[in-house]
Short mmCIF file of C-alpha atoms in Angstrom, two decimals:
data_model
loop_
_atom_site.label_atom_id
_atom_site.label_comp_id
_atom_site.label_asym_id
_atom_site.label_seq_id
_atom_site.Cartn_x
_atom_site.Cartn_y
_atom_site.Cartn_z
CA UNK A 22 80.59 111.80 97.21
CA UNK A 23 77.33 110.48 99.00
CA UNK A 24 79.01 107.06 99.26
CA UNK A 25 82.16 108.79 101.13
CA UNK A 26 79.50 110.90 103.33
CA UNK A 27 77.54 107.59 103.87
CA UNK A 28 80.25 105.19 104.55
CA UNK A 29 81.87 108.34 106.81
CA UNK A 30 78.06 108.47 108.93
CA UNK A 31 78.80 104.93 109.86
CA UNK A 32 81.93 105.49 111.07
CA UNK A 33 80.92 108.66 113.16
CA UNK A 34 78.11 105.92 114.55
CA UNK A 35 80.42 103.11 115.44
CA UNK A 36 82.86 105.61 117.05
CA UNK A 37 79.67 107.10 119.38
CA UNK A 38 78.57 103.90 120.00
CA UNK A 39 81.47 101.45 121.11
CA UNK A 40 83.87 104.53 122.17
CA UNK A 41 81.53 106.31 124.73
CA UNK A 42 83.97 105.55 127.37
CA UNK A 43 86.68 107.30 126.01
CA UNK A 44 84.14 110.49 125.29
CA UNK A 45 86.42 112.65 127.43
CA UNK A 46 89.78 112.27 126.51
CA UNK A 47 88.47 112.74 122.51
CA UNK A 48 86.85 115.71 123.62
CA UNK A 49 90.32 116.58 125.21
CA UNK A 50 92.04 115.99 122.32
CA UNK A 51 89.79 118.20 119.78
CA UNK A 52 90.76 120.87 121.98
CA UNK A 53 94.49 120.36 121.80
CA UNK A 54 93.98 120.24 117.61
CA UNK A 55 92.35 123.71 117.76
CA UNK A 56 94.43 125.89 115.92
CA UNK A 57 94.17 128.75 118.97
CA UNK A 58 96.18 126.75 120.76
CA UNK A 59 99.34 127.02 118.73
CA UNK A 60 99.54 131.23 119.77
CA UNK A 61 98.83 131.27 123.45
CA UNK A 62 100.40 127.56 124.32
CA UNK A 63 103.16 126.41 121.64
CA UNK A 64 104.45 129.45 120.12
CA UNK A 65 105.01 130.87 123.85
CA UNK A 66 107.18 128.00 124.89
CA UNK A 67 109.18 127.76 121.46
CA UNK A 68 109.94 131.26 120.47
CA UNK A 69 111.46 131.88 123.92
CA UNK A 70 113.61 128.79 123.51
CA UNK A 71 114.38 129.29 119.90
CA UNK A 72 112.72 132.09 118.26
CA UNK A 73 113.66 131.07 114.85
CA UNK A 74 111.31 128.20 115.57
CA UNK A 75 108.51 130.25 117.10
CA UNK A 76 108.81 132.48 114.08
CA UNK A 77 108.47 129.89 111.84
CA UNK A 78 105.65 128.56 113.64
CA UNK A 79 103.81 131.67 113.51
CA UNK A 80 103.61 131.39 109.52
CA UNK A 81 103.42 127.93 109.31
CA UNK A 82 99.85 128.65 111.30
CA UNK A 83 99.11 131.27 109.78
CA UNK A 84 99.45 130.85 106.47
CA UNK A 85 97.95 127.44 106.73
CA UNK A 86 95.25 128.42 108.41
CA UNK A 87 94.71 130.94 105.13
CA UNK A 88 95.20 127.83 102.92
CA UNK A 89 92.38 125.99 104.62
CA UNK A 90 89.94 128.69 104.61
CA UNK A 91 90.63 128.78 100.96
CA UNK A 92 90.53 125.34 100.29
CA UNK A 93 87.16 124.96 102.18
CA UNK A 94 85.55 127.65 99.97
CA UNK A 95 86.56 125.65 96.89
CA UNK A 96 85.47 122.22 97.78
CA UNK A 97 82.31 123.11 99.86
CA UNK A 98 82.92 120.18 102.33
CA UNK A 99 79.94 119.22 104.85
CA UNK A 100 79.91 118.26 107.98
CA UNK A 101 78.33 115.24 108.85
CA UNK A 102 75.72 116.94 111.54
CA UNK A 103 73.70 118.97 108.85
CA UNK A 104 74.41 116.47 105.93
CA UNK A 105 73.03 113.90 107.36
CA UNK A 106 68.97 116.10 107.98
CA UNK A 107 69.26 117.60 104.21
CA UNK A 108 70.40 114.33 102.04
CA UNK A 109 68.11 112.58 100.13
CA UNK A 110 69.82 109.19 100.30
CA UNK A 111 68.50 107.58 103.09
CA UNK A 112 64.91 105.94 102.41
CA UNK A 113 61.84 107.20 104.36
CA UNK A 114 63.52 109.82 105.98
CA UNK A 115 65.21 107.62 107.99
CA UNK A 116 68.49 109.47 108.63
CA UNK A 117 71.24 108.56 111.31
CA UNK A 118 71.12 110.13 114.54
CA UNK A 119 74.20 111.54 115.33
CA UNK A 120 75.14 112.79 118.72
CA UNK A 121 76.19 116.41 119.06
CA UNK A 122 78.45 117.98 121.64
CA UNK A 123 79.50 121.73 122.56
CA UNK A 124 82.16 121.92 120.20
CA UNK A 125 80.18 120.21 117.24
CA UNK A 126 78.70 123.26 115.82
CA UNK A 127 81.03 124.90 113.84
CA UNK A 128 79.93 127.29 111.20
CA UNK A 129 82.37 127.24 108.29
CA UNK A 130 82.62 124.31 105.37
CA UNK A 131 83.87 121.19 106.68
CA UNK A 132 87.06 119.98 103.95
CA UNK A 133 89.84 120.39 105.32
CA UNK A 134 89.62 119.98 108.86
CA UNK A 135 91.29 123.18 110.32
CA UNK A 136 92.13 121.35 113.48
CA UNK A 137 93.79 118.23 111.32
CA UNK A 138 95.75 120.54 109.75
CA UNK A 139 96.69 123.33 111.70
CA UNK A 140 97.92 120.41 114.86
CA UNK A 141 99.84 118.50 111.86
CA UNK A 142 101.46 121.45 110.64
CA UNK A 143 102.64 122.75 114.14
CA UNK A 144 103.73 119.57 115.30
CA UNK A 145 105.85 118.81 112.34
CA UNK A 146 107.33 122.13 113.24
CA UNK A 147 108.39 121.19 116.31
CA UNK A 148 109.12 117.78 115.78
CA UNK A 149 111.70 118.53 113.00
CA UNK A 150 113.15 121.16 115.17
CA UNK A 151 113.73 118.89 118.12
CA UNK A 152 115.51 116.37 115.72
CA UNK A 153 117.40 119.27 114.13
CA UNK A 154 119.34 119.22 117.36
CA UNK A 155 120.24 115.75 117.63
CA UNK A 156 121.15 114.88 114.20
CA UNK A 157 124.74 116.83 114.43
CA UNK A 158 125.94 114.10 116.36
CA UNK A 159 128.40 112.17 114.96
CA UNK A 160 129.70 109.40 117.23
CA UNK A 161 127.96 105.63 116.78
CA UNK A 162 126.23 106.15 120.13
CA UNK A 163 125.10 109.11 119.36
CA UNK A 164 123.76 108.18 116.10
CA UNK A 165 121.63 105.46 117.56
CA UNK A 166 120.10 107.69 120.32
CA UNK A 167 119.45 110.16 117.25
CA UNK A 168 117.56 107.18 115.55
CA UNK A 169 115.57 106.31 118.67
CA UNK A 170 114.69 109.77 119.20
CA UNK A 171 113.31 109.95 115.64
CA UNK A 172 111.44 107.21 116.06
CA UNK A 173 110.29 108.37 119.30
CA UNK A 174 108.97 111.45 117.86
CA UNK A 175 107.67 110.49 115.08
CA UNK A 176 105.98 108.13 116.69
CA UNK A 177 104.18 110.91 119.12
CA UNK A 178 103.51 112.96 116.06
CA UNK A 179 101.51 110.38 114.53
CA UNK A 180 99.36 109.36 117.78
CA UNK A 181 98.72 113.18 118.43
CA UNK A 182 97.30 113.66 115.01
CA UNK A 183 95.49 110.28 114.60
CA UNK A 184 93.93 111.05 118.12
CA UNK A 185 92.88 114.74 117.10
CA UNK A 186 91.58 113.34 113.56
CA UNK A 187 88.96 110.54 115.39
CA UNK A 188 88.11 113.19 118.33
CA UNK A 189 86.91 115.69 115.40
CA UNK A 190 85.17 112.20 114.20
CA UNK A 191 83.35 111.35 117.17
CA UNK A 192 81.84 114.38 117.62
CA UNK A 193 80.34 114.62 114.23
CA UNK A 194 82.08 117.73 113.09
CA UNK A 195 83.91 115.95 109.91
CA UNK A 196 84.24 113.23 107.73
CA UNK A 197 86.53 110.97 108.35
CA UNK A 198 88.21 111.86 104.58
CA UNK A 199 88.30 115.91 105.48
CA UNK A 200 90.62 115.09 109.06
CA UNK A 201 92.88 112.52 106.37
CA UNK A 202 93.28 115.47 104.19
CA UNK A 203 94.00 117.94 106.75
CA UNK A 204 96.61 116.33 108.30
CA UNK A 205 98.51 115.46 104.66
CA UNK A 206 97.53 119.51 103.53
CA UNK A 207 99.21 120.76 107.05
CA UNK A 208 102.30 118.39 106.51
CA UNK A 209 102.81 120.28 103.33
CA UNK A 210 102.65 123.36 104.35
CA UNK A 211 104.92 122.83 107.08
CA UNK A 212 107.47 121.23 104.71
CA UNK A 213 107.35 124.23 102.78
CA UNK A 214 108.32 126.45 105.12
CA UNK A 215 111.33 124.37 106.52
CA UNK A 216 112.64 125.99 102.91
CA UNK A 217 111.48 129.37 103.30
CA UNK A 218 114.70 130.93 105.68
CA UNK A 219 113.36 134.54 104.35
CA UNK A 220 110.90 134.64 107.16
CA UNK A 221 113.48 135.14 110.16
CA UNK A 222 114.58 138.38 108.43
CA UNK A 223 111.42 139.59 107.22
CA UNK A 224 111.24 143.58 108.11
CA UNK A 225 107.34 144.88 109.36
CA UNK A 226 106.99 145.88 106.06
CA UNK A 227 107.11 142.30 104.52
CA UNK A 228 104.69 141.31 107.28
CA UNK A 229 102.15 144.02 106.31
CA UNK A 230 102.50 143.70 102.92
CA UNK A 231 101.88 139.97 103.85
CA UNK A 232 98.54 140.68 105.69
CA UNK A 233 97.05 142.89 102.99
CA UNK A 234 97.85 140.28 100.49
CA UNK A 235 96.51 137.78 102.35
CA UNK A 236 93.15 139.61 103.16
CA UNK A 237 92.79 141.42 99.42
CA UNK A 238 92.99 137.98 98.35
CA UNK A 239 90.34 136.35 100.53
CA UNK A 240 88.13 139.02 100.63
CA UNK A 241 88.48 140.12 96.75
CA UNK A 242 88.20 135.93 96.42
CA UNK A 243 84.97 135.90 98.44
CA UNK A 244 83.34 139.04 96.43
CA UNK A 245 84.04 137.42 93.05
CA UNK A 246 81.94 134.72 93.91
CA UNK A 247 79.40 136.59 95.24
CA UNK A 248 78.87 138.20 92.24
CA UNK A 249 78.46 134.68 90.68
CA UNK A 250 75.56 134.25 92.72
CA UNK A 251 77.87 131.87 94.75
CA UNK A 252 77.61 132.64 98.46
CA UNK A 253 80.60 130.60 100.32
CA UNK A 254 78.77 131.52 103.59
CA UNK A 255 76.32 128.72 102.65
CA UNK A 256 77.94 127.19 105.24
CA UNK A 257 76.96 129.37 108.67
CA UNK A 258 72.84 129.08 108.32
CA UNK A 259 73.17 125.42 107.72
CA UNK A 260 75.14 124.93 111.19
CA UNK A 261 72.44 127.27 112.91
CA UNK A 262 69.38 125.22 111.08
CA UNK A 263 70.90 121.86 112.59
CA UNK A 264 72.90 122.47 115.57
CA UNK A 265 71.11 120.89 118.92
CA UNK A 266 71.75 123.76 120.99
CA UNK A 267 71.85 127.61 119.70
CA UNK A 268 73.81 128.44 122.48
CA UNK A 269 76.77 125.91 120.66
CA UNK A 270 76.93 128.29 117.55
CA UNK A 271 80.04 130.72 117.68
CA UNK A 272 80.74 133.65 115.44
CA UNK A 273 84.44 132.48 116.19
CA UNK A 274 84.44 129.45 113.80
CA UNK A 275 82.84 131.35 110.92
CA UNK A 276 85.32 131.55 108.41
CA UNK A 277 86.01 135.55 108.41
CA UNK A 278 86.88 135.30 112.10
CA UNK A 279 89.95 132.50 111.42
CA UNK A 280 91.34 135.10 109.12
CA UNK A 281 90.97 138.15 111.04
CA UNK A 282 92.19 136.19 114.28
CA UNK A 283 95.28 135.03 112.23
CA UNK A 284 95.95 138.67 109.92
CA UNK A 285 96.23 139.76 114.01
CA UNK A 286 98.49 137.10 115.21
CA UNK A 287 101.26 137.77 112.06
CA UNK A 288 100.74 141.47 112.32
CA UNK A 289 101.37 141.39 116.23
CA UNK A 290 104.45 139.19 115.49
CA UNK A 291 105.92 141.13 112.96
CA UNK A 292 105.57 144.41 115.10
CA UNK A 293 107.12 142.81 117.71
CA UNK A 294 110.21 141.53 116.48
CA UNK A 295 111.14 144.58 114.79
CA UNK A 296 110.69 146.35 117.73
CA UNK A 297 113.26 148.05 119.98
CA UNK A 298 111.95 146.51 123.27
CA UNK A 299 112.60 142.80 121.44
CA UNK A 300 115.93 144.15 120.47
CA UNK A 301 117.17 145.48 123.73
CA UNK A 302 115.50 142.35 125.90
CA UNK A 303 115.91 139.17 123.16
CA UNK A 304 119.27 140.77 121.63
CA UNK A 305 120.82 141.56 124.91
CA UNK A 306 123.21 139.62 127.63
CA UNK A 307 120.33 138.32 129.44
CA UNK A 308 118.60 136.72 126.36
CA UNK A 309 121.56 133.64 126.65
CA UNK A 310 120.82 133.00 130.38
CA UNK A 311 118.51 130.48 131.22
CA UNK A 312 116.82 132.26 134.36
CA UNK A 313 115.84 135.24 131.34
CA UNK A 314 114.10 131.76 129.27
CA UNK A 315 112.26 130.54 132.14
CA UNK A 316 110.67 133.82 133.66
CA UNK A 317 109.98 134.42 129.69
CA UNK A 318 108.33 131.31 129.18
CA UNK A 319 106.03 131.65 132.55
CA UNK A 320 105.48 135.04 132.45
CA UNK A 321 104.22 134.74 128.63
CA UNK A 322 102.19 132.17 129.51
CA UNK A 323 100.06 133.72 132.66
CA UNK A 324 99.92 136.60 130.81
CA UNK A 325 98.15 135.32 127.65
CA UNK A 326 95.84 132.70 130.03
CA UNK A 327 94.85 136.39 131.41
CA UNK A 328 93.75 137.12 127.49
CA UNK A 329 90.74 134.44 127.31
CA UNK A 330 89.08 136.24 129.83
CA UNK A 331 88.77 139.23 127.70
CA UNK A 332 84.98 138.18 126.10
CA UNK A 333 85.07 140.48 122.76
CA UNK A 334 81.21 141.59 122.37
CA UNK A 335 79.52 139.89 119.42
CA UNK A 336 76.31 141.62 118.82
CA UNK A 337 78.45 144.28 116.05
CA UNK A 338 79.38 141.09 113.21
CA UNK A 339 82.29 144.22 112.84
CA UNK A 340 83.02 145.03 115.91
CA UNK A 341 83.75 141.62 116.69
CA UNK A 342 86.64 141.34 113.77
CA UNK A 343 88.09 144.33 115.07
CA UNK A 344 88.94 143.89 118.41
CA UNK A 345 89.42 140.44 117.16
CA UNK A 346 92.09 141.45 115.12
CA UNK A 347 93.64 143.56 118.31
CA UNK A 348 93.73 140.77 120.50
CA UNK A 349 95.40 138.27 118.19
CA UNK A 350 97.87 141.31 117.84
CA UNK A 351 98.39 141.62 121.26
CA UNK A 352 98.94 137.82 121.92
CA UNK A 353 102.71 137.49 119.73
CA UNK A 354 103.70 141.11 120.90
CA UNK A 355 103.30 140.30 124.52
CA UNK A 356 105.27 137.05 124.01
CA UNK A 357 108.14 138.22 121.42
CA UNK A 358 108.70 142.18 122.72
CA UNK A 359 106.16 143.18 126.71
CA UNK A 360 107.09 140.01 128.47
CA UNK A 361 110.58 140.16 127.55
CA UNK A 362 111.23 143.44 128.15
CA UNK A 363 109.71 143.67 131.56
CA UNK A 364 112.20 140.28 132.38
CA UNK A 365 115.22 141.74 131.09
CA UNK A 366 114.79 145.30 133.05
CA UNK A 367 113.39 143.70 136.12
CA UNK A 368 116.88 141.50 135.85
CA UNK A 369 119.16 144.23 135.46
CA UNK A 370 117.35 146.25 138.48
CA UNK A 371 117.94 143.29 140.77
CA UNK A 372 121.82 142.86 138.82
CA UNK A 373 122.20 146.88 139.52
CA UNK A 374 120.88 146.36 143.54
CA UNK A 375 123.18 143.68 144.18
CA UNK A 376 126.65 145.43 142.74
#
């Protein structure tokens, strides 16, 4: 494993040094891979033009997201900032200087890259869904657009994820072997759930029970260890030892706050769709016109740009998962049950005006 870690440092060093130029648009593209991005950007846009894709994307994230936590508490991956002060491999204490950046510091274990896999599986979500459409064609020219369109995609998929997986290189937050794994774990779990139809009629029962499993799981998971004398926390005073700037550590990438943030986002969603304001607005007359998909789709998105100015106070370690929790909630209800609901009734005022 040194040898991978080693061999993965020089990488990280010929990527700072001969791809400074292009330090922005990696930067750029770390931040599309974060998994946040998926609730108050993708899911928006897909669930109000097919909400049996936003729905699966919600648990594709989700419960990836869950698998990666778990994963990274069993293989007790570093990350190449703080592996490189505390090994003993390098002679005379000469270790590597690698450069650190604002989004370097994160707290939790390092294998699998959350951002690898939580961009792979959402864009094999949508990339399958797009090609879902065009593969009912029948006719020879419609065949060979299908076939350029799949290469097309398939093609964007792949430079999207190799793009996010040397971004999270360059700025010495993984190994180049945790972003490969990632991105083949995410795949997976995507692929799973394109067999998993159960999840479009799941009632808000099925979603709680869903959360506490999850949680009782990870938590009772977590406490086992513990007893063991094995703390898989080890992670979070290691990135605050060795991160260049204090300021750079977040309580949002330790590992408790990915699962809280994510319990919220499939609790919110399942409270939404079973709602009556989802059923009246996304069930209703309006829900086929493409006026009601648009206003959706904008109003969803101001709306939840309005959420990251709402700074959740981080002094209280439990505070902060609580109203964690809430917002994550809030995010999938306003998109799935608020926003439509306010569309379709502001609709049939003006429709009700105008007869």
């Amino acid at each position: 494993m040194d040898l991978l870690h080693s061999n993965g440092v020089l990488i990280i060093q010929h990527l700072q040094r001969d791809y400074r130029a292009y330090q922005d648009f990696l930067n750029f593209m770390s931040h599309v891979g974060d998994p946040r991005n998926i609730f108050s950007i993708y899911f928006p846009l897909w669930f109000q033009l097919n909400q049996v894709v936003g729905t699966k994307m919600i648990w594709v994230a989700v419960i990836g997201d869950w698998f990666n936590l778990i994963f990274k508490w069993i293989l007790f991956g570093h990350r190449p900032y703080w592996w490189v002060q505390e090994t003993m491999i390098y002679p005379n204490q000469s270790s590597p200087c690698l450069e650190q950046f604002p989004i370097t510091c994160e707290t939790g274990p390092g294998s699998p890259s959350g951002h690898a896999m939580g961009s792979s599986c959402v864009w094999y979500v949508m990339v399958t869904a797009a090609l879902s459409y065009t593969v009912r064609w029948k006719d020879k020219s419609a065949v060979t657009l299908h076939r350029l369109t799949w290469s097309f995609l398939w093609s964007i998929f792949w430079i999207i994820q190799i793009s996010v997986c040397i971004s999270r290189v360059f700025i010495a937050t993984h190994f180049p072997h945790q972003v490969v794994l990632g991105v083949f774990a995410g795949i997976l779990v995507a692929e799973a759930f394109e067999h998993t139809p159960a999840i479009q009629t799941a009632s808000l029962r099925m979603y709680i029970k869903t959360n506490l499993f999850l949680f009782v799981f990870a938590l009772g998971f977590y406490l086992s260890l513990k007893l063991l004398d094995i703390d898989l926390l080890w992670s979070v005073p290691k990135a605050k030892k060795w991160c260049a700037n204090p300021d750079w550590i977040n309580i949002d990438t330790t590992p408790f706050a990915g699962l809280v943030r994510n319990l919220g986002a499939l609790f919110g969603l399942g409270l939404g769709i079973n709602s009556e304001m989802f059923i009246t607005s996304c069930k209703g007359k309006n829900s086929c016109k493409i006026s009601f998909r648009i206003l959706c789709i904008a109003a969803s998105l101001a709306t939840l740009q309005l959420y990251n100015f709402v700074k959740i106070p981080t002094h209280t370690e439990y505070l902060f998962y609580i109203l964690s929790f809430c917002k994550s909630a809030a995010m999938p209800l306003t998109v799935v049950a608020l926003v439509p609901y306010c569309v379709h009734s502001l609709m049939r005022t003006t429709e009700k005006k105008l007869n």
